[in-house]
Coordinates of C-alpha atoms in Angstrom, one line a residue:
M14 CA 0.0 0.0 0.0
D15 CA 1.0 3.5 -0.4
I16 CA 2.0 4.3 3.1
A17 CA 2.6 7.9 3.7
R18 CA -0.9 8.4 2.4
I19 CA -2.4 6.1 4.9
L20 CA -0.4 6.6 8.0
H21 CA -0.9 8.9 10.7
P22 CA 2.4 10.8 11.7
V23 CA 3.2 8.6 13.9
T24 CA 28.5 -16.9 -3.0
L25 CA 29.2 -17.8 -5.8
T26 CA 33.0 -18.1 -6.0
V27 CA 33.2 -21.9 -6.8
L28 CA 30.2 -22.0 -9.1
A29 CA 31.9 -24.2 -11.7
A30 CA 32.4 -27.0 -9.3
L31 CA 29.0 -26.6 -7.8
V32 CA 27.1 -26.7 -11.0
L33 CA 29.2 -29.5 -12.5
A34 CA 26.7 -32.2 -11.8
G35 CA 23.9 -30.2 -13.4
C36 CA 26.0 -28.8 -16.2
T37 CA 27.8 -31.9 -17.6
Q38 CA 24.6 -33.9 -17.9
Q39 CA 22.5 -31.0 -19.1
S40 CA 22.0 -30.5 -22.8
P41 CA 21.8 -27.0 -24.2
A42 CA 18.4 -25.5 -23.9
P43 CA 15.9 -26.7 -26.4
A44 CA 15.0 -24.5 -29.2
D45 CA 11.7 -22.7 -29.0
R46 CA 9.0 -25.1 -29.6
P47 CA 5.2 -25.2 -29.0
L48 CA 4.5 -24.8 -25.4
K49 CA 2.7 -27.4 -23.3
V50 CA 2.1 -25.2 -20.3
E51 CA -1.4 -24.5 -19.2
L52 CA -2.8 -21.2 -19.9
A53 CA -4.1 -20.5 -16.5
G54 CA -7.1 -18.3 -16.4
S55 CA -8.2 -19.1 -19.9
T56 CA -8.4 -22.9 -20.2
R57 CA -9.1 -23.7 -16.6
V58 CA -8.5 -27.4 -17.2
S59 CA -8.7 -29.9 -14.4
A60 CA -5.5 -31.1 -12.8
P61 CA -4.2 -34.5 -14.1
A62 CA -4.7 -37.5 -11.8
G63 CA -2.3 -37.3 -8.9
D64 CA -1.3 -33.8 -9.8
R65 CA -2.3 -30.2 -9.1
M66 CA -3.2 -27.3 -11.4
L67 CA -1.4 -24.0 -11.7
L68 CA -3.6 -21.0 -10.9
W69 CA -2.7 -17.3 -11.1
G70 CA -3.7 -14.6 -8.8
D71 CA -3.2 -11.2 -7.3
T72 CA -3.5 -11.1 -3.5
H73 CA -3.1 -7.3 -3.1
V74 CA -5.6 -5.1 -4.9
H75 CA -7.0 -1.8 -3.6
T76 CA -10.1 -0.2 -5.0
I77 CA -11.6 3.3 -4.4
N78 CA -12.8 1.9 -1.0
S79 CA -9.2 2.4 0.3
A80 CA -8.8 5.8 1.8
D81 CA -5.6 6.6 -0.1
A82 CA -7.0 5.4 -3.4
F83 CA -9.6 8.1 -3.2
S84 CA -7.0 10.9 -3.2
S85 CA -7.4 11.4 -6.9
G86 CA -11.2 11.6 -6.6
K87 CA -13.0 8.9 -8.5
A88 CA -10.0 7.9 -10.7
A89 CA -9.7 4.5 -9.1
A90 CA -12.1 1.6 -9.9
D91 CA -15.0 0.7 -7.6
I92 CA -15.0 -2.9 -6.3
D93 CA -17.3 -4.3 -9.0
T94 CA -15.1 -2.9 -11.8
A95 CA -12.0 -4.3 -10.1
Y96 CA -13.6 -7.8 -10.0
R97 CA -14.9 -7.6 -13.5
F98 CA -11.5 -6.5 -14.8
A99 CA -9.8 -9.4 -13.0
K100 CA -12.3 -11.8 -14.5
G101 CA -11.4 -10.6 -18.0
F102 CA -14.4 -8.4 -18.9
P103 CA -13.8 -5.1 -20.7
V104 CA -14.4 -2.2 -18.4
V105 CA -14.3 1.6 -18.6
H106 CA -11.4 3.3 -16.9
P107 CA -13.0 5.7 -14.4
R108 CA -10.6 8.5 -15.2
T109 CA -9.8 8.2 -18.9
Q110 CA -13.2 6.8 -19.8
T111 CA -11.5 4.5 -22.3
R112 CA -12.2 0.8 -22.6
I113 CA -9.6 -1.4 -21.0
R114 CA -9.2 -5.2 -20.5
I115 CA -6.7 -7.4 -18.8
D116 CA -4.6 -9.5 -21.2
R117 CA -5.7 -12.7 -19.5
P118 CA -8.1 -13.3 -16.6
L119 CA -6.9 -14.0 -13.2
D120 CA -7.9 -17.3 -11.4
F121 CA -8.1 -15.7 -8.0
I122 CA -7.9 -12.4 -6.3
V123 CA -7.8 -10.8 -2.9
I124 CA -9.4 -7.3 -2.8
S125 CA -7.3 -6.0 0.2
D126 CA -8.7 -2.5 0.9
H127 CA -7.3 -0.8 3.9
A128 CA -9.2 -1.7 7.1
E129 CA -8.5 1.8 8.4
N130 CA -11.5 4.0 7.6
L131 CA -12.7 1.6 5.0
S132 CA -14.8 3.3 2.4
V133 CA -15.1 6.5 4.4
P134 CA -14.0 8.9 1.7
I135 CA -16.1 7.5 -1.1
R136 CA -19.2 7.3 1.2
V137 CA -18.6 10.9 2.3
A138 CA -18.4 11.9 -1.3
H139 CA -21.6 10.1 -2.0
E140 CA -23.3 11.7 0.9
D141 CA -24.0 8.5 2.7
P142 CA -26.6 9.3 5.4
A143 CA -24.8 7.1 8.0
L144 CA -21.6 9.2 7.5
L145 CA -23.4 12.6 7.4
A146 CA -25.2 11.8 10.6
N147 CA -21.9 11.4 12.3
P148 CA -20.4 14.8 13.3
T149 CA -16.9 13.9 12.2
G150 CA -18.3 12.5 9.0
H151 CA -20.3 15.7 8.4
R152 CA -17.2 17.8 8.9
L153 CA -15.3 15.7 6.4
W154 CA -18.1 16.2 3.9
E155 CA -17.8 19.9 4.3
L156 CA -14.1 19.7 3.7
F157 CA -14.7 17.7 0.6
K158 CA -17.1 20.2 -0.8
E159 CA -14.7 23.1 -0.1
K160 CA -11.3 21.5 -1.0
G161 CA -12.0 18.4 -3.0
A162 CA -10.9 14.7 -3.0
R163 CA -7.2 15.0 -2.1
A164 CA -8.0 17.1 1.0
L165 CA -10.7 14.6 2.0
S166 CA -8.4 11.6 1.5
A167 CA -5.6 13.3 3.5
A168 CA -7.9 14.3 6.3
V169 CA -9.4 10.8 6.6
M170 CA -6.0 9.3 6.9
G171 CA -5.0 11.9 9.4
L172 CA -1.9 13.0 7.5
A173 CA -1.9 16.5 8.9
L174 CA -2.9 15.5 12.4
P175 CA -0.8 14.6 15.5
P176 CA -1.2 10.9 16.4
D177 CA -3.6 11.6 19.2
Q178 CA -5.9 13.7 17.1
A179 CA -5.8 11.2 14.3
R180 CA -6.7 8.5 16.8
A181 CA -9.5 10.7 18.1
Q182 CA -10.9 11.1 14.6
Y183 CA -10.8 7.4 14.0
D184 CA -12.6 6.8 17.3
A185 CA -15.3 9.3 16.3
L186 CA -15.9 7.2 13.1
N187 CA -15.5 3.9 14.9
D188 CA -19.2 3.4 15.0
P189 CA -20.8 0.1 13.9
A190 CA -23.2 2.1 11.9
V191 CA -20.2 3.4 9.9
R192 CA -17.9 0.3 9.9
Q193 CA -20.2 -2.6 9.5
P194 CA -21.9 -1.6 6.3
A195 CA -18.6 -0.9 4.6
W196 CA -17.2 -4.4 5.6
N197 CA -20.4 -6.1 4.7
A198 CA -20.3 -4.6 1.2
E199 CA -16.7 -5.8 0.7
A200 CA -17.6 -9.3 1.8
A201 CA -20.8 -9.4 -0.3
A202 CA -18.8 -8.3 -3.4
A203 CA -16.5 -11.3 -2.9
D204 CA -19.4 -13.6 -2.9
R205 CA -21.0 -11.9 -5.9
Y206 CA -17.9 -12.6 -8.1
N207 CA -16.7 -15.9 -6.6
E208 CA -17.3 -18.8 -9.1
P209 CA -16.0 -22.1 -7.7
G210 CA -14.1 -23.9 -10.5
K211 CA -13.6 -20.7 -12.5
F212 CA -12.7 -17.7 -10.4
T213 CA -12.0 -17.4 -6.7
A214 CA -12.7 -14.2 -4.9
F215 CA -11.2 -14.2 -1.4
V216 CA -12.5 -12.1 1.5
G217 CA -9.6 -10.0 2.8
W218 CA -8.2 -6.7 3.9
E219 CA -4.9 -4.9 4.6
W220 CA -3.7 -4.2 8.1
T221 CA -1.6 -1.1 7.7
S222 CA 0.7 -0.9 10.7
S223 CA 3.6 1.5 10.2
P224 CA 5.2 2.5 13.5
N225 CA 7.4 5.5 12.8
I226 CA 6.7 5.2 9.1
R227 CA 8.4 1.7 9.1
N228 CA 6.3 -0.7 7.0
L229 CA 4.8 -3.6 8.9
H230 CA 1.9 -4.1 6.6
R231 CA 0.1 -7.4 6.2
V232 CA -2.6 -8.5 3.7
V233 CA -5.0 -10.8 5.5
M234 CA -7.0 -13.3 3.6
T235 CA -9.6 -15.9 4.7
D236 CA -11.0 -19.1 3.5
T237 CA -14.6 -18.1 4.3
D238 CA -17.6 -16.8 2.5
G239 CA -18.9 -13.3 2.7
V240 CA -21.9 -14.1 4.9
T241 CA -19.7 -15.7 7.6
A242 CA -17.2 -12.9 7.3
R243 CA -19.9 -10.5 8.7
Q244 CA -19.3 -12.1 12.1
F245 CA -16.2 -10.0 12.5
L246 CA -14.8 -6.6 11.5
P247 CA -11.3 -6.4 9.9
Y248 CA -8.5 -5.6 12.4
N249 CA -6.8 -2.3 11.8
Y250 CA -3.7 -0.5 13.0
Y251 CA -5.7 1.9 15.2
Q252 CA -6.6 -1.1 17.3
S253 CA -2.9 -2.0 17.5
E254 CA 0.3 -1.6 15.5
R255 CA 1.8 -4.8 17.0
P256 CA 1.8 -7.9 14.8
E257 CA 1.4 -10.0 18.0
D258 CA -2.0 -8.4 18.5
L259 CA -3.0 -9.0 15.0
W260 CA -2.2 -12.7 15.4
R261 CA -4.1 -12.8 18.7
F262 CA -7.2 -11.3 16.9
L263 CA -6.9 -14.0 14.2
E264 CA -6.6 -16.8 16.7
Q265 CA -9.5 -15.5 18.8
T266 CA -11.7 -14.9 15.8
K267 CA -10.9 -18.3 14.4
A268 CA -11.9 -19.9 17.7
R269 CA -15.2 -18.0 17.8
T270 CA -16.2 -18.3 14.1
G271 CA -14.3 -21.2 12.6
V272 CA -12.9 -18.9 10.0
D273 CA -9.2 -19.5 9.1
F274 CA -6.9 -16.7 8.2
L275 CA -3.3 -16.0 7.0
A276 CA -1.4 -12.8 7.0
M277 CA 1.2 -11.9 4.3
P278 CA 3.9 -9.4 5.1
H279 CA 4.8 -7.2 2.2
N280 CA 7.2 -4.4 1.3
S281 CA 9.7 -5.5 4.0
N282 CA 12.1 -3.4 1.8
L283 CA 10.3 -0.3 3.3
S284 CA 10.6 -1.4 6.9
E285 CA 14.2 -0.3 7.7
G286 CA 14.9 -3.8 9.1
L287 CA 11.8 -3.9 11.3
M288 CA 9.7 -6.5 9.3
F289 CA 12.1 -9.4 10.0
A290 CA 13.9 -8.1 13.1
L291 CA 15.1 -10.7 15.6
T292 CA 13.1 -9.3 18.5
D293 CA 9.4 -9.0 19.2
S294 CA 7.5 -5.7 19.6
D295 CA 8.9 -5.3 23.1
G296 CA 12.4 -5.7 21.9
K297 CA 12.7 -9.2 23.5
P298 CA 14.4 -12.2 21.8
F299 CA 12.1 -14.7 20.2
T300 CA 10.8 -17.6 22.2
A301 CA 9.7 -21.0 20.8
Q302 CA 6.1 -20.0 21.4
Y303 CA 6.5 -16.7 19.5
A304 CA 8.1 -18.5 16.6
R305 CA 5.2 -21.1 16.5
T306 CA 2.6 -18.4 16.5
R307 CA 4.3 -16.3 13.8
Q308 CA 4.9 -19.4 11.6
A309 CA 1.2 -20.4 12.0
W310 CA -0.2 -17.1 10.9
E311 CA 2.4 -16.0 8.3
P312 CA 3.2 -18.9 6.0
V313 CA 3.9 -16.7 2.9
A314 CA 5.6 -13.3 2.3
E315 CA 5.0 -11.0 -0.7
I316 CA 8.3 -10.7 -2.5
A317 CA 7.5 -8.4 -5.4
Q318 CA 5.0 -5.6 -6.1
Y319 CA 4.9 -2.1 -7.7
K320 CA 6.9 -0.5 -4.8
G321 CA 9.9 -2.8 -5.3
T322 CA 11.2 -6.3 -4.6
S323 CA 12.1 -7.8 -1.2
E324 CA 14.3 -10.8 -2.2
T325 CA 17.7 -9.3 -1.4
D326 CA 20.0 -6.4 -2.0
P327 CA 23.5 -6.3 -3.4
A328 CA 24.8 -5.0 0.0
L329 CA 23.5 -8.1 1.6
S330 CA 24.2 -10.6 -1.2
P331 CA 27.4 -9.2 -2.8
N332 CA 28.0 -12.4 -4.8
D333 CA 24.6 -12.4 -6.3
E334 CA 24.9 -10.7 -9.6
F335 CA 21.1 -10.5 -10.0
A336 CA 20.4 -9.0 -6.5
G337 CA 19.8 -5.5 -7.7
F338 CA 16.4 -6.0 -9.2
E339 CA 13.8 -3.2 -8.9
L340 CA 14.9 -2.2 -5.4
R341 CA 13.3 0.6 -3.3
N342 CA 15.2 1.1 -0.1
A343 CA 13.0 3.9 1.4
L344 CA 10.6 4.7 4.0
L345 CA 6.9 5.0 3.2
T346 CA 7.4 8.7 2.8
G347 CA 10.0 8.1 0.1
Q348 CA 13.0 9.0 2.4
A349 CA 16.0 6.9 1.4
I350 CA 17.3 4.3 3.9
K351 CA 20.1 1.7 3.9
P352 CA 19.3 -1.9 3.1
M353 CA 19.2 -4.0 6.3
A354 CA 19.0 -7.7 6.9
G355 CA 15.6 -7.4 8.5
S356 CA 14.2 -5.9 5.3
Y357 CA 14.6 -8.8 3.0
V358 CA 13.1 -12.2 2.5
R359 CA 16.4 -14.1 1.8
T360 CA 18.0 -12.9 5.0
A361 CA 14.8 -13.6 6.9
L362 CA 14.9 -17.2 5.6
M363 CA 18.6 -17.5 6.8
R364 CA 17.7 -15.8 10.2
G365 CA 14.9 -18.4 10.5
L366 CA 17.4 -21.2 10.2
A367 CA 19.6 -19.7 12.9
E368 CA 16.6 -19.1 15.2
E369 CA 15.4 -22.6 14.7
Q370 CA 18.9 -23.8 15.7
R371 CA 18.7 -21.6 18.8
I372 CA 15.1 -22.1 20.1
G373 CA 13.9 -25.1 18.1
V374 CA 11.3 -23.4 15.9
N375 CA 11.7 -21.4 12.7
P376 CA 9.8 -18.1 13.0
F377 CA 10.5 -17.2 9.3
K378 CA 9.5 -20.3 7.5
L379 CA 8.2 -18.3 4.6
G380 CA 6.8 -19.3 1.3
I381 CA 6.9 -16.7 -1.5
G382 CA 4.2 -14.9 -3.3
G383 CA 3.9 -11.8 -5.6
A384 CA 1.2 -9.2 -6.0
T385 CA 0.7 -5.7 -7.4
D386 CA -0.5 -3.5 -4.5
T387 CA -2.4 -1.6 -7.2
H388 CA -4.4 1.4 -6.0
T389 CA -6.4 1.8 -9.2
G390 CA -8.3 -1.5 -8.9
F391 CA -6.7 -2.8 -12.0
S392 CA -4.2 -5.6 -11.6
T393 CA -1.8 -4.9 -14.5
V394 CA 1.6 -6.7 -14.7
R395 CA 2.6 -6.4 -18.3
E396 CA 5.2 -3.7 -18.8
E397 CA 3.7 -2.5 -22.1
A398 CA 0.2 -2.2 -20.5
F399 CA 1.0 -0.8 -17.1
L400 CA -1.8 1.4 -15.8
G401 CA 0.0 3.0 -12.9
K402 CA -0.2 2.5 -9.2
M403 CA -2.5 5.3 -8.4
G404 CA -5.3 7.1 -10.1
E405 CA -3.0 10.2 -10.4
D406 CA -0.4 8.5 -12.6
V407 CA -2.4 7.1 -15.4
L408 CA -1.2 9.5 -18.1
P409 CA 2.4 9.4 -19.5
S410 CA 2.8 13.0 -18.6
E411 CA 2.1 12.2 -15.0
R412 CA 4.8 9.5 -15.0
I413 CA 7.7 11.3 -16.6
G414 CA 8.1 15.0 -16.9
D415 CA 6.8 18.1 -15.3
N416 CA 3.4 16.9 -14.3
L417 CA 4.3 14.4 -11.6
P418 CA 1.7 14.0 -8.9
P419 CA 2.6 14.6 -5.2
V420 CA 3.2 11.0 -4.3
P421 CA 6.2 9.3 -2.6
F422 CA 6.8 6.8 -5.4
H423 CA 6.4 7.9 -9.0
A424 CA 5.3 5.5 -11.7
A425 CA 8.5 5.6 -13.6
E426 CA 10.3 4.3 -10.6
M427 CA 8.2 1.1 -10.7
S428 CA 7.9 -1.9 -12.8
A429 CA 4.6 -3.7 -13.4
A430 CA 4.8 -6.4 -10.8
G431 CA 3.8 -9.0 -9.6
L432 CA 1.7 -12.2 -9.4
T433 CA 1.4 -15.4 -7.4
G434 CA 1.3 -18.9 -9.0
A435 CA -0.5 -21.4 -6.8
W436 CA -0.4 -25.2 -7.3
A437 CA -3.9 -26.2 -6.1
D438 CA -6.3 -29.1 -6.3
H439 CA -9.2 -27.0 -7.5
N440 CA -10.0 -23.4 -8.2
D441 CA -11.9 -22.6 -5.1
R442 CA -11.4 -20.8 -1.8
K443 CA -10.5 -23.9 0.3
S444 CA -8.1 -25.4 -2.3
I445 CA -6.1 -22.2 -3.0
F446 CA -6.0 -21.2 0.6
A447 CA -4.6 -24.7 1.4
A448 CA -1.9 -24.1 -1.3
F449 CA -0.9 -21.0 0.6
R450 CA -1.0 -22.8 3.9
R451 CA 1.4 -25.5 2.6
R452 CA 3.5 -22.8 0.8
E453 CA 3.0 -24.5 -2.6
V454 CA 3.0 -21.0 -4.2
Y455 CA 5.5 -18.8 -5.9
G456 CA 5.9 -15.2 -6.9
T457 CA 6.8 -13.6 -10.2
S458 CA 7.6 -10.1 -11.2
G459 CA 4.6 -10.3 -13.6
P460 CA 5.1 -12.9 -16.3
R461 CA 3.2 -16.2 -15.9
M462 CA 6.3 -18.4 -15.9
S463 CA 5.5 -22.0 -14.9
V464 CA 7.9 -23.1 -12.1
R465 CA 7.9 -26.4 -10.4
L466 CA 10.3 -27.8 -7.7
F467 CA 10.4 -31.2 -6.1
A468 CA 13.0 -32.4 -3.6
G469 CA 13.7 -35.8 -2.0
Y470 CA 16.0 -38.8 -1.9
R471 CA 14.5 -41.1 -4.5
F472 CA 14.8 -39.0 -7.7
A473 CA 17.0 -40.1 -10.6
R474 CA 18.4 -38.4 -13.6
G475 CA 15.8 -38.2 -16.2
D476 CA 12.9 -37.7 -13.8
E477 CA 12.9 -34.0 -14.8
N478 CA 11.6 -35.2 -18.2
A479 CA 8.9 -37.5 -16.8
R480 CA 5.6 -37.2 -18.6
D481 CA 3.8 -37.3 -15.3
F482 CA 6.2 -34.9 -13.7
G483 CA 3.9 -33.5 -11.1
A484 CA 2.4 -36.9 -10.0
M485 CA 5.9 -38.4 -10.0
G486 CA 7.2 -35.5 -7.9
Y487 CA 4.6 -36.0 -5.2
R488 CA 5.2 -39.7 -5.1
K489 CA 9.0 -39.4 -4.7
G490 CA 9.5 -36.2 -2.8
V491 CA 8.1 -32.9 -1.5
P492 CA 7.1 -29.9 -3.5
M493 CA 8.1 -26.3 -3.0
G494 CA 7.1 -25.2 0.6
G495 CA 7.9 -28.7 1.9
Q496 CA 10.2 -30.1 4.6
L497 CA 12.8 -32.7 3.7
A498 CA 13.3 -35.6 6.1
P499 CA 16.7 -35.9 7.8
S500 CA 19.3 -37.4 5.6
T501 CA 21.0 -40.7 6.4
G502 CA 24.0 -39.3 4.6
A503 CA 22.9 -38.8 1.0
A504 CA 22.4 -35.4 -0.4
P505 CA 18.8 -34.5 -1.4
Q506 CA 18.0 -34.4 -5.1
F507 CA 16.0 -31.7 -6.8
V508 CA 14.0 -32.0 -10.1
I509 CA 13.1 -28.6 -11.5
R510 CA 11.0 -27.5 -14.4
A511 CA 10.4 -24.0 -15.7
A512 CA 8.5 -22.8 -18.8
K513 CA 8.1 -19.3 -20.2
D514 CA 5.0 -17.3 -20.2
P515 CA 3.5 -18.1 -23.5
R516 CA 2.9 -14.4 -24.0
A517 CA 6.3 -13.1 -22.9
A518 CA 10.0 -13.6 -23.7
G519 CA 11.9 -16.8 -23.2
L520 CA 14.0 -17.9 -20.2
D521 CA 17.7 -17.0 -19.5
R522 CA 18.5 -19.5 -16.7
V523 CA 17.3 -21.4 -13.7
Q524 CA 19.1 -20.9 -10.4
V525 CA 19.0 -22.7 -7.0
V526 CA 19.5 -20.3 -4.1
K527 CA 20.8 -22.1 -1.0
G528 CA 20.9 -20.7 2.5
W529 CA 22.3 -22.5 5.5
V530 CA 23.5 -22.1 9.1
D531 CA 26.7 -23.5 10.5
A532 CA 27.4 -25.0 13.9
G533 CA 28.3 -21.6 15.2
G534 CA 25.0 -20.0 14.2
N535 CA 26.5 -18.1 11.2
T536 CA 24.4 -18.0 8.1
H537 CA 25.6 -18.4 4.5
E538 CA 24.1 -18.2 1.0
K539 CA 25.1 -19.5 -2.4
I540 CA 23.6 -19.3 -5.9
F541 CA 23.9 -22.2 -8.3
D542 CA 23.2 -21.9 -12.1
V543 CA 21.6 -25.2 -12.8
A544 CA 20.0 -24.8 -16.3
W545 CA 20.2 -22.2 -19.0
S546 CA 19.4 -21.3 -22.6
G547 CA 21.8 -21.4 -25.5
N548 CA 25.3 -22.9 -25.7
R549 CA 26.9 -20.9 -22.9
R550 CA 29.4 -22.6 -20.6
I551 CA 30.5 -21.8 -17.0
G552 CA 33.7 -19.7 -17.3
A553 CA 37.0 -19.9 -15.5
D554 CA 35.6 -17.4 -13.1
G555 CA 32.9 -19.8 -12.1
K556 CA 30.2 -17.6 -13.7
L557 CA 27.8 -18.2 -16.5
P558 CA 28.1 -15.5 -19.1
A559 CA 25.2 -13.1 -19.3
V560 CA 22.5 -13.8 -21.9
A561 CA 22.6 -11.5 -24.9
N562 CA 20.1 -8.6 -24.5
P563 CA 17.7 -9.2 -27.4
V564 CA 15.9 -5.8 -27.2
D565 CA 16.0 -3.8 -30.4
K566 CA 16.9 -0.4 -28.9
V567 CA 16.6 1.3 -32.3
H568 CA 13.0 0.5 -32.8
W569 CA 12.3 -0.4 -29.2
R570 CA 10.9 -3.8 -29.7
N571 CA 11.2 -7.0 -27.7
D572 CA 12.2 -10.3 -29.2
W573 CA 9.6 -12.7 -27.8
N574 CA 11.4 -15.6 -29.4
A575 CA 14.7 -15.1 -27.6
G576 CA 15.6 -17.4 -24.8
A577 CA 14.4 -20.9 -23.9
S578 CA 10.8 -22.0 -23.9
E579 CA 11.4 -24.6 -21.3
L580 CA 14.3 -25.6 -19.0
A581 CA 14.4 -28.7 -16.9
T582 CA 17.1 -30.2 -14.8
F583 CA 18.1 -32.7 -12.1
W584 CA 20.4 -31.3 -9.5
S585 CA 22.0 -32.4 -6.2
D586 CA 23.8 -30.1 -3.8
P587 CA 27.6 -30.9 -4.1
Q588 CA 28.3 -29.3 -0.7
F589 CA 25.5 -30.8 1.3
D590 CA 26.2 -31.3 4.9
P591 CA 23.6 -33.5 6.6
K592 CA 24.3 -31.8 10.0
Q593 CA 23.4 -28.3 8.7
R594 CA 20.0 -26.7 8.5
A595 CA 19.4 -25.3 5.0
F596 CA 16.8 -24.0 2.5
Y597 CA 16.7 -24.2 -1.2
Y598 CA 14.5 -22.1 -3.5
V599 CA 14.5 -21.7 -7.3
R600 CA 14.9 -18.4 -9.2
V601 CA 14.0 -18.3 -12.9
L602 CA 15.2 -15.4 -15.0
Q603 CA 13.7 -14.3 -18.2
V604 CA 15.8 -12.7 -21.0
P605 CA 15.8 -8.9 -20.9
T606 CA 12.7 -7.0 -22.1
I607 CA 11.6 -3.4 -22.2
R608 CA 10.8 -1.7 -18.9
Q609 CA 7.4 0.0 -18.7
H610 CA 8.6 3.6 -18.5
V611 CA 10.3 3.4 -21.9
Y612 CA 6.8 3.3 -23.5
D613 CA 5.8 6.5 -21.8
A614 CA 9.1 8.2 -22.7
L615 CA 8.7 7.2 -26.4
A616 CA 5.1 8.4 -26.4
L617 CA 6.3 11.8 -25.1
G618 CA 9.1 12.1 -27.6
I619 CA 11.8 11.5 -24.9
D620 CA 14.9 9.4 -25.6
P621 CA 14.6 6.7 -23.0
E622 CA 18.4 6.4 -22.8
T623 CA 18.6 9.9 -21.3
L624 CA 16.5 8.9 -18.2
R625 CA 18.0 7.6 -15.0
F626 CA 16.2 4.2 -15.2
S627 CA 17.4 1.1 -16.9
T628 CA 15.6 0.7 -20.1
T629 CA 15.4 -3.1 -19.8
L630 CA 14.8 -5.6 -17.0
Q631 CA 15.0 -9.3 -16.4
E632 CA 11.7 -10.5 -15.2
R633 CA 11.8 -13.4 -12.8
A634 CA 10.1 -15.9 -10.6
W635 CA 10.9 -17.1 -7.1
S636 CA 9.7 -20.5 -5.8
S637 CA 8.9 -21.1 -2.2
P638 CA 11.8 -22.9 -0.5
V639 CA 12.2 -26.5 0.5
W640 CA 13.7 -26.8 4.0
Y641 CA 16.2 -29.3 5.4
A642 CA 16.8 -30.0 9.0
P643 CA 19.0 -32.8 10.5

């Protein structure tokens, strides 16, 4: 979410040896050939026997019902338009009045409007009697009439108020007559668009905790229907900024209603180390009970969205040549900060191993997802079709040039990210929620790359090409998100498959990212190139040469045929130590393509090479890890 707007003031050095096993047996990448991947969202075929199906979704979408999304007036979509767009219907953009349509429907979505003052600005603007009957609501309506939408949005969020006055304003609006109808409408909309077997609409919201402008936000999603969801109101940061209190609310509400929840941290890159700090909200070291509670409610973290990625940073992963991808080290106000270990998912995963070694439970056993955090209501993840994060930055002149809106993060600074791929039994709430619970999900920066990872001790070379790859993987091992059994001495084996998005460029390479903790509690990481396109070879420096950039920078065109259509490999860790805790996740890189801001620059007659942003990017996918413990 767009924070400042919602807050109150308040190693790769021996790569050649390590990849040898995978490299010597691996043939060069196959030439492009017809794809066999499933077009999620369009074919909606059933999963093969013994297997699961790949579904695509965005778990972080804001509509005009979010207080900050109203700052541009009625430029963001209402909730019905947002659902219709996600389902693939043509809709009218509320600001440009042009017809727009998503390139492919989503399979699932979480409309995650901010719980804080949910729908208050739009209801004030529509002169909702329940709001106008409230003295504070009436005052806000007068402000809207006098100064317009931006002033109303800022006032509702308490941006110009001291914390105590912002709290008092919230308390004045904290009336069931104000809150319950807004929540009921959100829940009812989810039911209205939910179609089991075709499209899943989850009931959810965003908890927008930001102590001292440090981002601790979580998207909360449930497995329940909209009628049952009316038995509770969404927990918000005015009730508490402490994650421990959010988890307590979820536990108590589950006990009372039977509704299950999970909370997904996001934009840890904006937390200045607070999101994955090694102490609780009181500054105390974790206990085993704390770690169990956190692991129970937070099985997945969002790794990519419009406001930057949260995998890692070059300062934290100096031997990772691909660490510097769409980074935003800043506070929610836009103020620059230094990258910190507590701000990134990879370091959190390593810290989790060390904590498990210390207290017996891993507090950061995190699967990986991706989402947009769009505040327009439109989930757009294709660079060439990016619709902006806010209603204020829809037009090219509002993204580059002299007409930038007064927001902390401008559109040109962002890429169009991201999505979550979920391996589920069916397209329905229970099945997809279960996929998140077992962490059998993965994030991408936008493209719908198919990624699959299985690990175990009974795989053999050639299994990566099995016709029944999924069913075989479940029989012989565990999927992404799983836990390997202790080894009796042998190193675990991994079979990996990745396929390009049929409507995007091909693949550069597949990597395995390993993290581990030694006997002294020190953490380590290493990246292995395990499959790649073309005839490249690992060099004397242990590195795989960079893939050629296929973008035509004269005519500014992508080469959608560059790179591999599919990559598959069998791999085993050559440095496996059965006594060390470790995790392994897969990162898949696409060949370079044009970044979204280039299209705006060209449309405005600006040479993209003169701007401070890279003109191309390497889109990617990150699987959830597989963990090993002795």
